[in-house]
């Protein structure tokens, strides 16, 4: 029915006169065929098209990468939750897993113990070491151009530290 309307009819025109082109037109067409160079306008259009295709592909790949990353994170989260639930199941395997609040409380308790330990080691309780340390520092400040002249103060400081180390080792035995 509609097939006759969609057919293209070729029309051929026949003329009795010959068509002639000027030699300049023929030379220009021959030169264009011989040179493989693309005009700058065409090249910029091609470059813009290639850039847009690359950008589109890059955007698609980034989205795909983000989707894969989210799936991996979800799978790891599910695996961790399953592991935690299995550990708290009957309590005989590894004991109950602590929640984050109790872990933070334990962490604060340990920090307090460390601070108390370092507080006991403060140099205020060791007047000999503190005195010799100040002597070394003042000597270095006074003789910044000739620090080797502070050897006596350094030797006294080393001796005080050595005595402290010996006392510490004896306390451990």
CSV table of C-alpha atoms in Angstrom, one decimal:
chain,number,residue,atom,x,y,z
A,1,UNK,CA,0.0,0.0,0.0
A,2,UNK,CA,2.4,2.7,1.1
A,3,UNK,CA,5.4,1.0,-0.6
A,4,UNK,CA,5.1,3.1,-3.7
A,5,UNK,CA,5.3,6.3,-1.8
A,6,UNK,CA,8.5,5.4,0.0
A,7,UNK,CA,10.5,4.4,-3.1
A,8,UNK,CA,12.9,7.0,-4.4
A,9,UNK,CA,12.6,7.7,-8.1
A,10,UNK,CA,16.0,8.4,-9.8
A,11,UNK,CA,15.8,11.2,-12.3
A,12,UNK,CA,18.4,11.5,-15.0
A,13,UNK,CA,18.8,14.7,-16.9
A,14,UNK,CA,20.5,14.5,-20.3
A,15,UNK,CA,21.9,17.6,-21.9
A,16,UNK,CA,23.3,18.1,-25.3
A,17,UNK,CA,26.0,20.6,-24.2
A,18,UNK,CA,29.2,19.4,-22.6
A,19,UNK,CA,30.0,20.6,-19.1
A,20,UNK,CA,33.4,22.3,-18.9
A,21,UNK,CA,35.3,23.3,-15.9
A,22,UNK,CA,38.1,25.9,-15.8
A,23,UNK,CA,41.6,24.6,-15.3
A,24,UNK,CA,41.9,26.4,-12.0
A,25,UNK,CA,38.9,24.5,-10.6
A,26,UNK,CA,40.3,21.2,-11.9
A,27,UNK,CA,43.7,22.0,-10.4
A,28,UNK,CA,42.2,22.9,-7.0
A,29,UNK,CA,40.1,19.7,-6.9
A,30,UNK,CA,43.1,17.6,-7.9
A,31,UNK,CA,45.3,19.3,-5.2
A,32,UNK,CA,42.6,18.7,-2.6
A,33,UNK,CA,42.4,15.0,-3.5
A,34,UNK,CA,46.2,14.6,-3.5
A,35,UNK,CA,46.8,16.3,-0.1
A,36,UNK,CA,45.6,14.2,2.9
A,37,UNK,CA,45.5,17.2,5.2
A,38,UNK,CA,42.3,18.0,6.9
A,39,UNK,CA,41.3,21.7,7.1
A,40,UNK,CA,41.7,23.3,10.5
A,41,UNK,CA,38.0,23.9,10.9
A,42,UNK,CA,37.2,20.2,10.2
A,43,UNK,CA,40.1,19.1,12.5
A,44,UNK,CA,38.8,21.2,15.4
A,45,UNK,CA,35.3,19.8,14.9
A,46,UNK,CA,36.8,16.3,14.9
A,47,UNK,CA,38.8,17.0,18.0
A,48,UNK,CA,35.8,18.3,19.8
A,49,UNK,CA,33.8,15.3,18.9
A,50,UNK,CA,36.5,12.9,20.0
A,51,UNK,CA,36.9,14.8,23.3
A,52,UNK,CA,33.2,14.7,24.0
A,53,UNK,CA,33.2,10.9,23.3
A,54,UNK,CA,36.1,10.4,25.6
A,55,UNK,CA,34.5,12.5,28.3
A,56,UNK,CA,31.3,10.5,28.0
A,57,UNK,CA,33.1,7.2,28.2
A,58,UNK,CA,35.1,8.5,31.2
A,59,UNK,CA,32.0,9.6,33.0
A,60,UNK,CA,30.4,6.2,32.4
A,61,UNK,CA,33.5,4.3,33.6
A,62,UNK,CA,33.7,6.5,36.8
A,63,UNK,CA,30.0,5.8,37.5
A,64,UNK,CA,30.6,2.1,36.9
A,65,UNK,CA,33.6,2.2,39.2
A,66,UNK,CA,31.6,3.9,42.0
A,67,UNK,CA,28.9,1.3,41.7
A,68,UNK,CA,31.4,-1.5,42.0
A,69,UNK,CA,33.0,0.2,45.0
A,70,UNK,CA,29.7,0.6,46.7
A,71,UNK,CA,28.8,-3.1,46.1
A,72,UNK,CA,32.2,-4.1,47.6
A,73,UNK,CA,31.7,-1.9,50.6
A,74,UNK,CA,28.2,-3.4,51.2
A,75,UNK,CA,29.5,-6.9,50.8
A,76,UNK,CA,32.3,-6.2,53.3
A,77,UNK,CA,30.0,-4.6,55.7
A,78,UNK,CA,27.6,-7.5,55.5
A,79,UNK,CA,30.5,-9.9,56.0
A,80,UNK,CA,31.7,-8.0,59.1
A,81,UNK,CA,28.2,-7.9,60.6
A,82,UNK,CA,27.8,-11.7,60.0
A,83,UNK,CA,31.2,-12.3,61.7
A,84,UNK,CA,30.2,-10.2,64.7
A,85,UNK,CA,26.9,-11.9,65.0
A,86,UNK,CA,28.5,-15.3,64.8
A,87,UNK,CA,31.0,-14.3,67.5
A,88,UNK,CA,28.3,-13.2,69.9
A,89,UNK,CA,26.1,-16.2,69.1
A,90,UNK,CA,26.8,-18.6,72.0
A,91,UNK,CA,29.7,-16.8,73.7
A,92,UNK,CA,31.8,-19.9,73.9
A,93,UNK,CA,34.0,-19.3,70.9
A,94,UNK,CA,35.7,-16.0,71.6
A,95,UNK,CA,33.5,-14.3,74.1
A,96,UNK,CA,31.1,-11.5,73.5
A,97,UNK,CA,32.1,-8.8,71.1
A,98,UNK,CA,32.1,-5.4,72.8
A,99,UNK,CA,30.2,-2.5,71.3
A,100,UNK,CA,31.8,0.8,70.4
A,101,UNK,CA,30.8,2.5,73.6
A,102,UNK,CA,32.5,-0.1,75.8
A,103,UNK,CA,35.6,-0.1,73.5
A,104,UNK,CA,35.8,3.7,73.9
A,105,UNK,CA,35.6,3.4,77.7
A,106,UNK,CA,38.4,0.8,77.6
A,107,UNK,CA,40.5,3.1,75.4
A,108,UNK,CA,40.0,6.0,77.8
A,109,UNK,CA,41.0,3.8,80.8
A,110,UNK,CA,44.2,2.7,79.0
A,111,UNK,CA,45.0,6.3,78.1
A,112,UNK,CA,44.6,7.3,81.8
A,113,UNK,CA,47.0,4.5,82.8
A,114,UNK,CA,49.6,5.6,80.3
A,115,UNK,CA,49.3,9.2,81.4
A,116,UNK,CA,49.8,8.1,85.1
A,117,UNK,CA,52.8,6.0,84.1
A,118,UNK,CA,54.4,8.9,82.2
A,119,UNK,CA,53.5,11.3,85.1
A,120,UNK,CA,55.6,9.2,87.4
A,121,UNK,CA,58.5,9.3,85.1
A,122,UNK,CA,58.5,13.1,85.0
A,123,UNK,CA,61.8,14.8,85.4
A,124,UNK,CA,60.5,16.8,88.4
A,125,UNK,CA,60.9,13.7,90.5
A,126,UNK,CA,64.5,13.3,89.4
A,127,UNK,CA,66.3,16.5,90.5
A,128,UNK,CA,69.8,15.4,89.6
A,129,UNK,CA,68.9,14.6,86.0
A,130,UNK,CA,66.9,17.8,85.7
A,131,UNK,CA,69.8,19.9,87.1
A,132,UNK,CA,72.4,18.3,84.8
A,133,UNK,CA,70.0,18.6,81.8
A,134,UNK,CA,69.7,22.4,82.5
A,135,UNK,CA,73.4,22.7,82.8
A,136,UNK,CA,74.0,21.0,79.4
A,137,UNK,CA,71.3,23.2,77.7
A,138,UNK,CA,72.7,26.4,79.2
A,139,UNK,CA,76.2,25.5,78.2
A,140,UNK,CA,75.1,24.8,74.6
A,141,UNK,CA,73.3,28.1,74.5
A,142,UNK,CA,76.2,30.0,75.9
A,143,UNK,CA,78.8,28.3,73.7
A,144,UNK,CA,76.8,27.8,70.5
A,145,UNK,CA,79.9,28.4,68.4
A,146,UNK,CA,82.1,25.9,70.4
A,147,UNK,CA,79.7,23.1,71.7
A,148,UNK,CA,82.6,20.7,72.3
A,149,UNK,CA,83.6,22.8,75.3
A,150,UNK,CA,80.5,21.5,77.1
A,151,UNK,CA,81.9,18.0,77.5
A,152,UNK,CA,82.1,18.2,81.3
A,153,UNK,CA,78.3,19.0,81.6
A,154,UNK,CA,77.5,16.2,79.1
A,155,UNK,CA,79.6,13.7,81.0
A,156,UNK,CA,77.8,14.6,84.3
A,157,UNK,CA,74.4,14.3,82.6
A,158,UNK,CA,75.3,10.9,81.2
A,159,UNK,CA,76.4,9.7,84.6
A,160,UNK,CA,73.1,10.8,86.2
A,161,UNK,CA,71.1,9.1,83.5
A,162,UNK,CA,73.2,5.9,83.9
A,163,UNK,CA,72.5,5.9,87.7
A,164,UNK,CA,68.8,6.3,87.0
A,165,UNK,CA,68.9,3.4,84.5
A,166,UNK,CA,70.7,1.1,87.1
A,167,UNK,CA,68.1,2.0,89.7
A,168,UNK,CA,65.3,1.2,87.3
A,169,UNK,CA,66.8,-2.2,86.3
A,170,UNK,CA,67.2,-3.1,90.0
A,171,UNK,CA,63.6,-2.3,90.6
A,172,UNK,CA,62.6,-4.7,87.8
A,173,UNK,CA,64.6,-7.6,89.3
